[in-house]
mmCIF file of C-alpha atoms in Angstrom:
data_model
loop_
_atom_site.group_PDB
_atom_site.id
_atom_site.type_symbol
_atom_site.label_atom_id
_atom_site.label_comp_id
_atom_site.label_asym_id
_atom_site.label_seq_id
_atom_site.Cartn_x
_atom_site.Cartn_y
_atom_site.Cartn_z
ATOM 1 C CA UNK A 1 0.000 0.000 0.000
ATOM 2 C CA UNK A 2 0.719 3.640 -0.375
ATOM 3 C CA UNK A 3 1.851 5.746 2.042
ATOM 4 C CA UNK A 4 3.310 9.446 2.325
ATOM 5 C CA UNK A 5 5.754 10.087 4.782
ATOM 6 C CA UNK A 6 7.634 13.365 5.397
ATOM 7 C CA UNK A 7 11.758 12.832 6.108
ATOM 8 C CA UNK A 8 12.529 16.501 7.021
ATOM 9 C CA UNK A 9 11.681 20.071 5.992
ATOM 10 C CA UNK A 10 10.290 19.956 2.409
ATOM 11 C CA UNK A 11 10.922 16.379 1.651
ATOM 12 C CA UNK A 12 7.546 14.296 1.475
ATOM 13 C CA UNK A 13 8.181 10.618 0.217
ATOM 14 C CA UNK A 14 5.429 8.329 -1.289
ATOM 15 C CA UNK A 15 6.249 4.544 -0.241
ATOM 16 C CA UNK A 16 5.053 1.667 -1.044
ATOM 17 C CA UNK A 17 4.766 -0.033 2.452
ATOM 18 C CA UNK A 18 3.410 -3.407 4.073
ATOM 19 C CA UNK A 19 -0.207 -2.949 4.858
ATOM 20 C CA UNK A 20 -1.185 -2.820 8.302
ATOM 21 C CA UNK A 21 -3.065 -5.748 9.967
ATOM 22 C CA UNK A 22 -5.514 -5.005 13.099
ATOM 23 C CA UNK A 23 -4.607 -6.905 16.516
ATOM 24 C CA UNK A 24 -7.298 -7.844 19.117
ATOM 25 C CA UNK A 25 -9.362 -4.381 19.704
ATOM 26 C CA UNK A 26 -8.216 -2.605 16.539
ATOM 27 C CA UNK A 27 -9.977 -2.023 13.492
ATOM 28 C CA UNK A 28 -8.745 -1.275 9.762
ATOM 29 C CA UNK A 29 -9.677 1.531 7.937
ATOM 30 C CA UNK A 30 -9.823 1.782 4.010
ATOM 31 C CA UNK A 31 -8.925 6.128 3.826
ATOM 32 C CA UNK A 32 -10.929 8.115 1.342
ATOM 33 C CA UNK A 33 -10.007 11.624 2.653
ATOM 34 C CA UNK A 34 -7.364 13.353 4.619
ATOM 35 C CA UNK A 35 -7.622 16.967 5.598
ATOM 36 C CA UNK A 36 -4.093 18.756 5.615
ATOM 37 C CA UNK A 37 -3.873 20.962 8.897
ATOM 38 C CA UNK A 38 -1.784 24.039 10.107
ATOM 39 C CA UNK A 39 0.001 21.520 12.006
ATOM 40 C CA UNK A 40 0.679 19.240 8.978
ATOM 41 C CA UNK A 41 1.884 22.277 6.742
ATOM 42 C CA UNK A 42 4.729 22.786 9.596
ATOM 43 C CA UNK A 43 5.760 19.830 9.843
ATOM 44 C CA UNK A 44 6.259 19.588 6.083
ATOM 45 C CA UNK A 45 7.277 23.308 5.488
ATOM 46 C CA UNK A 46 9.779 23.466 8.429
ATOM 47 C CA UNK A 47 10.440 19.851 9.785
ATOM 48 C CA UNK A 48 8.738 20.535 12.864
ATOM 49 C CA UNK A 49 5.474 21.811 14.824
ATOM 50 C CA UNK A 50 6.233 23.553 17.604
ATOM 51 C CA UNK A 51 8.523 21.832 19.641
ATOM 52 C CA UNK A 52 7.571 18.617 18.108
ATOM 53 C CA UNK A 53 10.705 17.589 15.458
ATOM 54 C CA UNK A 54 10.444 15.150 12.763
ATOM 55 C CA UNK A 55 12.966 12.508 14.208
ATOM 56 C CA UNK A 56 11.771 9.530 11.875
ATOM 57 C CA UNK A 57 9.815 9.666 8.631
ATOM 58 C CA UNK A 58 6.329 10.713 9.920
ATOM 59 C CA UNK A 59 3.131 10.008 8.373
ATOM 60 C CA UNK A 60 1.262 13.025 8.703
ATOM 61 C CA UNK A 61 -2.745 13.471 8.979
ATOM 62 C CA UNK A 62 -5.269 13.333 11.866
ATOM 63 C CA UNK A 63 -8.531 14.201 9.826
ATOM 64 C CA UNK A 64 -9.886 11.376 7.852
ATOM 65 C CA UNK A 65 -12.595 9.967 7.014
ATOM 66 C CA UNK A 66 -13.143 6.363 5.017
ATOM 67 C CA UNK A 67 -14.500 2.837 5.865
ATOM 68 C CA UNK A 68 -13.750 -0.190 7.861
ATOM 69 C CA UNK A 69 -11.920 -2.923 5.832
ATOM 70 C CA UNK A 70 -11.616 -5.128 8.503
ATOM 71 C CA UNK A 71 -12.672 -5.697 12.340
ATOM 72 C CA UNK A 72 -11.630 -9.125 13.986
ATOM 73 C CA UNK A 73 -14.296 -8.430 16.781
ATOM 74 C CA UNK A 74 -17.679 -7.787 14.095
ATOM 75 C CA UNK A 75 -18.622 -4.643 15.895
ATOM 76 C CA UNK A 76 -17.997 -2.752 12.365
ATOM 77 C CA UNK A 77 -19.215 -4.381 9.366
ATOM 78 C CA UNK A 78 -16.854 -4.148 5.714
ATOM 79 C CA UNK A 79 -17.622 -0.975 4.070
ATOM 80 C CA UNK A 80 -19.355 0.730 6.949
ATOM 81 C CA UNK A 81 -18.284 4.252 6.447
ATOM 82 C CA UNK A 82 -16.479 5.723 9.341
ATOM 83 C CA UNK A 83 -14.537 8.674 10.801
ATOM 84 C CA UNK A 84 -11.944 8.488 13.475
ATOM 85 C CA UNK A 85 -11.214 10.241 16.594
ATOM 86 C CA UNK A 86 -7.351 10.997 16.476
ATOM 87 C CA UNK A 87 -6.638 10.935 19.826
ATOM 88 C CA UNK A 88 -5.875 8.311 22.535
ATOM 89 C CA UNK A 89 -6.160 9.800 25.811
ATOM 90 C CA UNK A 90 -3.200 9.315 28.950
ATOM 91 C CA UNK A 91 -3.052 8.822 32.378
ATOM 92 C CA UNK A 92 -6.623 9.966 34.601
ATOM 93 C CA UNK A 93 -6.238 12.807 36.206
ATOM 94 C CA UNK A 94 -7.618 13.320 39.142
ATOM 95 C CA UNK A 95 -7.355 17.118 39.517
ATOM 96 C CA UNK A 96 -8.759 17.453 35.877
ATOM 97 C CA UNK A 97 -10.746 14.195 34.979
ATOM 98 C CA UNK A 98 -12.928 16.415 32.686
ATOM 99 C CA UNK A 99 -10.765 16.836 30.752
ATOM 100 C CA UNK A 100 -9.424 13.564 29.321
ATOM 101 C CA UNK A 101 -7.857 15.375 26.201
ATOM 102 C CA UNK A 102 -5.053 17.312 28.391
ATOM 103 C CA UNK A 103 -4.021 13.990 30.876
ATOM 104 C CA UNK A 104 -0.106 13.203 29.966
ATOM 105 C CA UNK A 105 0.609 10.461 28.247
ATOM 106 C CA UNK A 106 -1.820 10.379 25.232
ATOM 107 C CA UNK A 107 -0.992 10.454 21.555
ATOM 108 C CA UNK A 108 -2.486 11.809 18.462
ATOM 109 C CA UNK A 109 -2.412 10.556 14.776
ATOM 110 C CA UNK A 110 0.140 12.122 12.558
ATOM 111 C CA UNK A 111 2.169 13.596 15.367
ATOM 112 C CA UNK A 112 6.156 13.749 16.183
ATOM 113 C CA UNK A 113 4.921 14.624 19.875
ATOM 114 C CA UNK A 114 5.596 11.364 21.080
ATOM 115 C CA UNK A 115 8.327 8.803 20.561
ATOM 116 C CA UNK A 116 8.166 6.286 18.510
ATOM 117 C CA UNK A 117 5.858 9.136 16.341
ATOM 118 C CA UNK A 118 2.476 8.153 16.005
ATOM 119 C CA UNK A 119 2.000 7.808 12.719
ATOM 120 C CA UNK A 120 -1.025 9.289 10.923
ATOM 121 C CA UNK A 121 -3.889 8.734 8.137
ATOM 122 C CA UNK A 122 -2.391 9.744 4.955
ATOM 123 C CA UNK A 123 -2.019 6.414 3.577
ATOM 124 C CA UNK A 124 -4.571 4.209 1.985
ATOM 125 C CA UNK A 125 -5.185 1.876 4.699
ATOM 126 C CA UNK A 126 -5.017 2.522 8.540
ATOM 127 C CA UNK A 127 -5.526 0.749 11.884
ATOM 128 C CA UNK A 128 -6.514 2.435 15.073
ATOM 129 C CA UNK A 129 -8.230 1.478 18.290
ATOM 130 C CA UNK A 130 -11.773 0.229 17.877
ATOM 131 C CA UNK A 131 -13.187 2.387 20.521
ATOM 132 C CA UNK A 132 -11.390 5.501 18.166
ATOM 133 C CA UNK A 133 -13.840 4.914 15.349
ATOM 134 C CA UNK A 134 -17.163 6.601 15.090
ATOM 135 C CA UNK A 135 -19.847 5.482 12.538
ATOM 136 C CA UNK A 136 -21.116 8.050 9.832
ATOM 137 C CA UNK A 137 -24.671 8.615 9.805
ATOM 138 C CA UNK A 138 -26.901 7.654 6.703
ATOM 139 C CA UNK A 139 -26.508 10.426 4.582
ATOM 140 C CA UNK A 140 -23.521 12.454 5.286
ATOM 141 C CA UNK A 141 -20.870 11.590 2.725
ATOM 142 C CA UNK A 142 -17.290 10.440 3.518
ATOM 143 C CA UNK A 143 -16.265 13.383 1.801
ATOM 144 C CA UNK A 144 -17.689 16.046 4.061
ATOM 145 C CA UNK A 145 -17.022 13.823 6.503
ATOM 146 C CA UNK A 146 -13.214 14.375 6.522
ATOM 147 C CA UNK A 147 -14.319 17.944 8.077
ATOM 148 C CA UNK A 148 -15.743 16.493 11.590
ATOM 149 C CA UNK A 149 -12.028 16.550 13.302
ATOM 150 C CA UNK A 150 -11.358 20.341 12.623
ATOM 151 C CA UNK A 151 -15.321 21.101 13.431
ATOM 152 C CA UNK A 152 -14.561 19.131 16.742
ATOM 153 C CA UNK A 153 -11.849 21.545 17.249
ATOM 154 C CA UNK A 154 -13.680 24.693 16.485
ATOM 155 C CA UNK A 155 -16.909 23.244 18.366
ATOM 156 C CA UNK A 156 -14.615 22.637 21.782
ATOM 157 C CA UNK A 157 -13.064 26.742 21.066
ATOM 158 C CA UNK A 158 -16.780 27.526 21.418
ATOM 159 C CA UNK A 159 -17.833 25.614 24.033
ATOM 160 C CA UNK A 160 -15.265 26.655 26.215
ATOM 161 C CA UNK A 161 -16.759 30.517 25.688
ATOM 162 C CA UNK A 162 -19.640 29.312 27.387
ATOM 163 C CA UNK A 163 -23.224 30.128 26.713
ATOM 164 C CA UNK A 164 -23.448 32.017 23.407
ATOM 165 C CA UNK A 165 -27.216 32.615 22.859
ATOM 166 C CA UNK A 166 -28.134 35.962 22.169
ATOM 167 C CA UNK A 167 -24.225 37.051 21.997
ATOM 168 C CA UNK A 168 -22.768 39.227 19.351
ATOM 169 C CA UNK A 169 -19.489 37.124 18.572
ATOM 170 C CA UNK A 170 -16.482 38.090 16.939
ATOM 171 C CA UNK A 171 -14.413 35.417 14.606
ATOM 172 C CA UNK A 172 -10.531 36.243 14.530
ATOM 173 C CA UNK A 173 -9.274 34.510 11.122
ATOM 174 C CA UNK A 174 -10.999 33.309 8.207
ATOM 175 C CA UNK A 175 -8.876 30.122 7.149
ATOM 176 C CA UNK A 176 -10.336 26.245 7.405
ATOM 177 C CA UNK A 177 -10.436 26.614 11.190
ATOM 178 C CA UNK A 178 -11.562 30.077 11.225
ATOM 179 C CA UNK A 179 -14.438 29.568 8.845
ATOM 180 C CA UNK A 180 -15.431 26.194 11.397
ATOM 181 C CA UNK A 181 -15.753 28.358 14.216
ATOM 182 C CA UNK A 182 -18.510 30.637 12.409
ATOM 183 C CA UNK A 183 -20.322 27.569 11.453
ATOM 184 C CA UNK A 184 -20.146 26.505 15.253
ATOM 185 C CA UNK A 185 -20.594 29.487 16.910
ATOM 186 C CA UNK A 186 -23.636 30.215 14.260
ATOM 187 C CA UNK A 187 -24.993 26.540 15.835
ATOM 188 C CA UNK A 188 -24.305 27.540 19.049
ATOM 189 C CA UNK A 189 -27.275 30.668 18.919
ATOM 190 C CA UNK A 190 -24.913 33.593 18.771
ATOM 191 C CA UNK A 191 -27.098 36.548 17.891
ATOM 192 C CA UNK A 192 -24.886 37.616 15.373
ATOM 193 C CA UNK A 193 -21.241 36.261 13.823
ATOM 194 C CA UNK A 194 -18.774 38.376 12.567
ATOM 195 C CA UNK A 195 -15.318 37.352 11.038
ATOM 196 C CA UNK A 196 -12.316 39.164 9.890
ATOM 197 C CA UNK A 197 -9.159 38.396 7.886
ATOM 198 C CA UNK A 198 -6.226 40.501 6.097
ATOM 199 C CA UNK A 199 -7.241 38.473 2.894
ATOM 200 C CA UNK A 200 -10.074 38.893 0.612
ATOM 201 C CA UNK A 201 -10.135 35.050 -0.324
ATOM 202 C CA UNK A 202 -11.094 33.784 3.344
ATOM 203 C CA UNK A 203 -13.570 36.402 3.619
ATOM 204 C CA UNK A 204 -15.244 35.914 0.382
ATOM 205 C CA UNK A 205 -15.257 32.397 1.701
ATOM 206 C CA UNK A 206 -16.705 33.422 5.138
ATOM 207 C CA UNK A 207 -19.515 35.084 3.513
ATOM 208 C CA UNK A 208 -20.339 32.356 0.996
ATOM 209 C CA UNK A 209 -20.991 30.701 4.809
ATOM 210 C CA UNK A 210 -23.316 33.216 6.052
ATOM 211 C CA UNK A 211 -21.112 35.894 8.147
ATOM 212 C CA UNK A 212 -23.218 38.728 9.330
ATOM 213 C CA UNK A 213 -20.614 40.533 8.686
ATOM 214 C CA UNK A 214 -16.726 40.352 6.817
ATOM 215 C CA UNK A 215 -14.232 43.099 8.004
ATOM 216 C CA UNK A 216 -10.825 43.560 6.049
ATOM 217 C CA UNK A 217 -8.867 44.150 9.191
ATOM 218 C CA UNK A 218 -5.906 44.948 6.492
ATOM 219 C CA UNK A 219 -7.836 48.134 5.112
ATOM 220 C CA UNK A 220 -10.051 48.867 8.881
ATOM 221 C CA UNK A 221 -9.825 48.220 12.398
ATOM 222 C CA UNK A 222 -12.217 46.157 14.666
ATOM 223 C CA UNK A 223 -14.568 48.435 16.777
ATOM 224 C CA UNK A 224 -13.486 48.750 20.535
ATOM 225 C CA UNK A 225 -15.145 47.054 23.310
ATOM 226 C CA UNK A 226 -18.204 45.748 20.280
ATOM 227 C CA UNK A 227 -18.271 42.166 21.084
ATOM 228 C CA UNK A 228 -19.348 40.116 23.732
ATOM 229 C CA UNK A 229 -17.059 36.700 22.885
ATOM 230 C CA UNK A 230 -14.023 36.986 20.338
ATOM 231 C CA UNK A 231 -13.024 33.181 19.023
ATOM 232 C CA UNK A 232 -9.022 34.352 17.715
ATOM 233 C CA UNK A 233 -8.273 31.585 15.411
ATOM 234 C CA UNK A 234 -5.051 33.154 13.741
ATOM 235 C CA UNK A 235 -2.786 32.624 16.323
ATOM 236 C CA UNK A 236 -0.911 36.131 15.032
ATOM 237 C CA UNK A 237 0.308 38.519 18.489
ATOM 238 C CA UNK A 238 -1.307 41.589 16.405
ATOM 239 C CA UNK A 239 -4.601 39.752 16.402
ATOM 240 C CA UNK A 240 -4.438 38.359 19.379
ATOM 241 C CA UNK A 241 -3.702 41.803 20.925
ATOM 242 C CA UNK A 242 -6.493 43.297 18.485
ATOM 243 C CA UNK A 243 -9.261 40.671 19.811
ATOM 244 C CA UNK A 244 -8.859 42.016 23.303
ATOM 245 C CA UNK A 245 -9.693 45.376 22.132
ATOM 246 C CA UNK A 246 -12.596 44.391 20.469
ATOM 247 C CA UNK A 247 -14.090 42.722 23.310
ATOM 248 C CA UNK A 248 -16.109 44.300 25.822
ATOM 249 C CA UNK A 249 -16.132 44.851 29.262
ATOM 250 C CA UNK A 250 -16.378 41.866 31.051
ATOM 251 C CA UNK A 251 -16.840 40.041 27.763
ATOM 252 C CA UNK A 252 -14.535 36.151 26.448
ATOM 253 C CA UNK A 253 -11.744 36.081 24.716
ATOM 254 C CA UNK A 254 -10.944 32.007 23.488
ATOM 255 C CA UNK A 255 -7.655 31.258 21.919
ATOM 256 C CA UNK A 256 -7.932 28.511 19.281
ATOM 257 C CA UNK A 257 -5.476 29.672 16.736
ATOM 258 C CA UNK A 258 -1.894 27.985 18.159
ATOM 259 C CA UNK A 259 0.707 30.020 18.449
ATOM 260 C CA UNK A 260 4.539 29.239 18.735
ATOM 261 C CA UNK A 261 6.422 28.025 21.955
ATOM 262 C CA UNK A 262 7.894 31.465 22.557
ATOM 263 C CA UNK A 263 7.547 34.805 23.931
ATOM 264 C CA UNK A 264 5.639 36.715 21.146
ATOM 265 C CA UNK A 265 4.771 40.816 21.816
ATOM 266 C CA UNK A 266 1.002 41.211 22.711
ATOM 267 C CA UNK A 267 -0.606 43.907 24.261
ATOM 268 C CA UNK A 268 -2.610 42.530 27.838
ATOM 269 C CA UNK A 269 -3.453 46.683 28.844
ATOM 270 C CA UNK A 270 -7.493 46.173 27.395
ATOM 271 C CA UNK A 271 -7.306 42.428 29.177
ATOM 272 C CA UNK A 272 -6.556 43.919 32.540
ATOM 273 C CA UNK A 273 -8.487 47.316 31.870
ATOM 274 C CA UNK A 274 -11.632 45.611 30.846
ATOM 275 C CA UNK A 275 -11.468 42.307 33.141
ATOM 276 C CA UNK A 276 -11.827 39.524 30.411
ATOM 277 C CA UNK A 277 -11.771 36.174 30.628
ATOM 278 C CA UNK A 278 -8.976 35.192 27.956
ATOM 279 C CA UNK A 279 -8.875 31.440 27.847
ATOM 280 C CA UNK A 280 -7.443 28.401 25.838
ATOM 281 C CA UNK A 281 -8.400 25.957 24.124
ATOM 282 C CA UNK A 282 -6.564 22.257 22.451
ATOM 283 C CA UNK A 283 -7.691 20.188 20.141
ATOM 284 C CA UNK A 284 -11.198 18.903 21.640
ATOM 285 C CA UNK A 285 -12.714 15.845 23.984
ATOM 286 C CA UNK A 286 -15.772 14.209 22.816
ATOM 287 C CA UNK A 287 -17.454 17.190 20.483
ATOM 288 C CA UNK A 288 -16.392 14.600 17.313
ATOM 289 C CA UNK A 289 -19.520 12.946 18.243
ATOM 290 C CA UNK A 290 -21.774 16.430 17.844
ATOM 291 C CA UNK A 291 -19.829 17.664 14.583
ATOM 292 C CA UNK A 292 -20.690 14.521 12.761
ATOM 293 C CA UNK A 293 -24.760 15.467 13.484
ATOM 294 C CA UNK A 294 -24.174 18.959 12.595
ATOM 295 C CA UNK A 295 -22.527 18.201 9.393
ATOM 296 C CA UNK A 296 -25.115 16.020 8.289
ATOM 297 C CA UNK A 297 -27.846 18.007 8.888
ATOM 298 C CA UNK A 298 -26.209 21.335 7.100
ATOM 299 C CA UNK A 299 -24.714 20.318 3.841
ATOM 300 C CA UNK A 300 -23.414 23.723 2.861
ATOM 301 C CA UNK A 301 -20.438 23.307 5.737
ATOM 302 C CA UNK A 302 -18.789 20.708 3.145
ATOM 303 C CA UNK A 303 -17.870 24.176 1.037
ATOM 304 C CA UNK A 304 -14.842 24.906 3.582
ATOM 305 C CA UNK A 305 -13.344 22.009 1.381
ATOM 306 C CA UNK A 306 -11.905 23.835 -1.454
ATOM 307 C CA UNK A 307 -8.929 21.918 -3.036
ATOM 308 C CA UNK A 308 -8.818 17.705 -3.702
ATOM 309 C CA UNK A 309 -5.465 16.058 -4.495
ATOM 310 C CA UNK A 310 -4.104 13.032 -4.792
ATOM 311 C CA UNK A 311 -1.450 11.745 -2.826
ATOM 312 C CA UNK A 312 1.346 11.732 -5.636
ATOM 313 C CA UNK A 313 0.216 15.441 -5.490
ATOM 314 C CA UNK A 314 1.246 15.868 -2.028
ATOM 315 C CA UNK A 315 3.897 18.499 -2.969
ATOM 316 C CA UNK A 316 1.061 20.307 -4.755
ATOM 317 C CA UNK A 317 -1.576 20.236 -1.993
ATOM 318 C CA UNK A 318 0.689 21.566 0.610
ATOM 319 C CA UNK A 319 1.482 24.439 -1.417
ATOM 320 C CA UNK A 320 -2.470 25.067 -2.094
ATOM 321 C CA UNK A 321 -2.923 24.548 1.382
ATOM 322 C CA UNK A 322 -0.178 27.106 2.601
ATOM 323 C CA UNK A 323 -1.744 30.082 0.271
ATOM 324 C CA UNK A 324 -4.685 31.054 2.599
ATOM 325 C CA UNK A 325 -5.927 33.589 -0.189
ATOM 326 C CA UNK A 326 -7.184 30.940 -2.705
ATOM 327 C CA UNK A 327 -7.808 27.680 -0.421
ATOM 328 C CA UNK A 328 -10.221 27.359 2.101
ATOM 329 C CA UNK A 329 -9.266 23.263 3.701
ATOM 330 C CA UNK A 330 -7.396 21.094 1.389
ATOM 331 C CA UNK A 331 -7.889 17.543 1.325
ATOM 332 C CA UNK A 332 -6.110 14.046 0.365
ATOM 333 C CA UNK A 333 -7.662 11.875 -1.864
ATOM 334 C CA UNK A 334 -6.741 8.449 -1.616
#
């Protein structure tokens, strides 16, 4: 079988590889799609994420979706189309046991976090713990499917807000994650959902999604103190320092957009001044489970996909990926 593994900074390899074959409690999974993520476009672009470095040839990808090819213990049946939560969780906590997704120890697909790496989906067969796979409701296809990871993501961002009926929320960053966030925020009963960008392309795309409003943060600034919950998905200090000006007294500022392991400039004066709750959020605990519904029942989300390539395109599709101004989320055809 096929599989794509990335050596070092700009060298992606296509093998051909054993295939994998599921032990007692695993299950393998025929991949259709594989989203390419900010974290995947580091790895690839500069040999690492973070503090994370590509020490062996790493199989990237942690958003798939596809269908079971085999499961020794019947619970899935052949063909049964499927999606996969990435994570394996670590050691209980008992000072945080809520939240399963931070305990030490656990591992995600397509990650140089942990050592061996934990290889991820973009090859065209994987095998992963049974209790990891989640069945696809009748009538969502596998295709939009491969957007219920980063939807998980944006859904946790926007749970950890809190309550957002009736609030006027601000989106910081129009990319794939960025555009998620309106769609959950939107679900979520926000009275209104704004985004902004520096780039016409994401915001073109943001109002194709139903944006109440667009700003061009490039060519105006946010209004001060206009919005009860900002969700900053960009992850850059300027916006960062921008979305606690644009919050209001009182008001939520989430971090979802990651940002590097390092000191970075940002300006904390309107977060002290104005008593916010700034707060962060990682990846996401069970919220897979409530994407999935949402994405079936609103077929319009599956526009955020903009881009299909194959995987002897791999070069091509993180280079689509990477240009923010013409791709919304890329994905992996296999």
């Amino acid at each position: 079988m096929r599989a794509l593994f990335i050596e070092s900074a700009q060298q992606a390899v296509l093998k051909d590889i054993d295939p994998p074959r599921p032990e007692a409690g695993e299950v393998l999974i025929d991949v259709d799609y594989v989203g390419i993520c900010g974290s995947d476009l580091h790895y690839y672009y500069e040999g690492a994420n973070g503090e994370f470095v590509v020490r062996e040839p790493l199989v990237p990808g942690h958003e798939l979706s596809g269908r079971v090819a085999l499961d020794p213990s019947g619970v899935f049946s052949p063909g049964q189309p499927v999606t996969v939560h990435p994570a394996r969780f670590g050691t209980e906590q008992a000072d945080y046991r809520e939240f399963p997704h931070l305990w030490p120890g656990g591992s995600y697909l397509g990650s140089a976090s942990t050592w061996p790496h934990t290889q991820g989906a973009a090859a065209d067969q994987l095998v992963v713990d049974q209790r990891m796979v989640i069945p696809l409701p009748e009538g969502l296809p596998v295709r939009r499917a491969a957007l219920a990871e980063p939807l998980a993501v944006a859904m946790h961002g926007v749970a950890r807000a809190g309550n957002l009926q009736g609030q006027r929320v601000l989106v910081s960053g129009a990319g794939p994650i960025g555009l998620l966030t309106l769609v959950a925020a939107r679900a979520a009963g926000a009275a209104t959902v704004d985004i902004s960008d520096v780039l016409e392309g994401p915001l073109e795309r943001a109002r194709q999604l139903g944006a109440d409003e667009v700003i061009n943060v490039a060519e105006s600034q946010l209004k001060v103190s206009a919005y009860d919950v900002v969700l900053e998905c960009s992850g850059a200090p300027v916006a960062i320092s921008a979305a606690l000006a644009a919050a209001r007294p009182a008001g939520t500022v989430v971090q979802v957009g990651m940002v590097p392991n390092e000191p970075r400039p940002v300006n904390l004066a309107p977060y002290i001044a104005k008593e916010l709750r700034l707060l962060g959020t990682f990846r996401f605990k069970d919220e897979i489970t409530a994407a999935i519904k949402l994405l079936a029942a609103d077929p319009g989300i599956e526009s955020v996909i903009t881009h299909e390539f194959s995987l002897e395109e791999a070069e091509a599709a993180f280079a689509a990926a990477r240009d923010s101004q013409v791709s919304g989320k890329v994905v992996l055809k296999l």
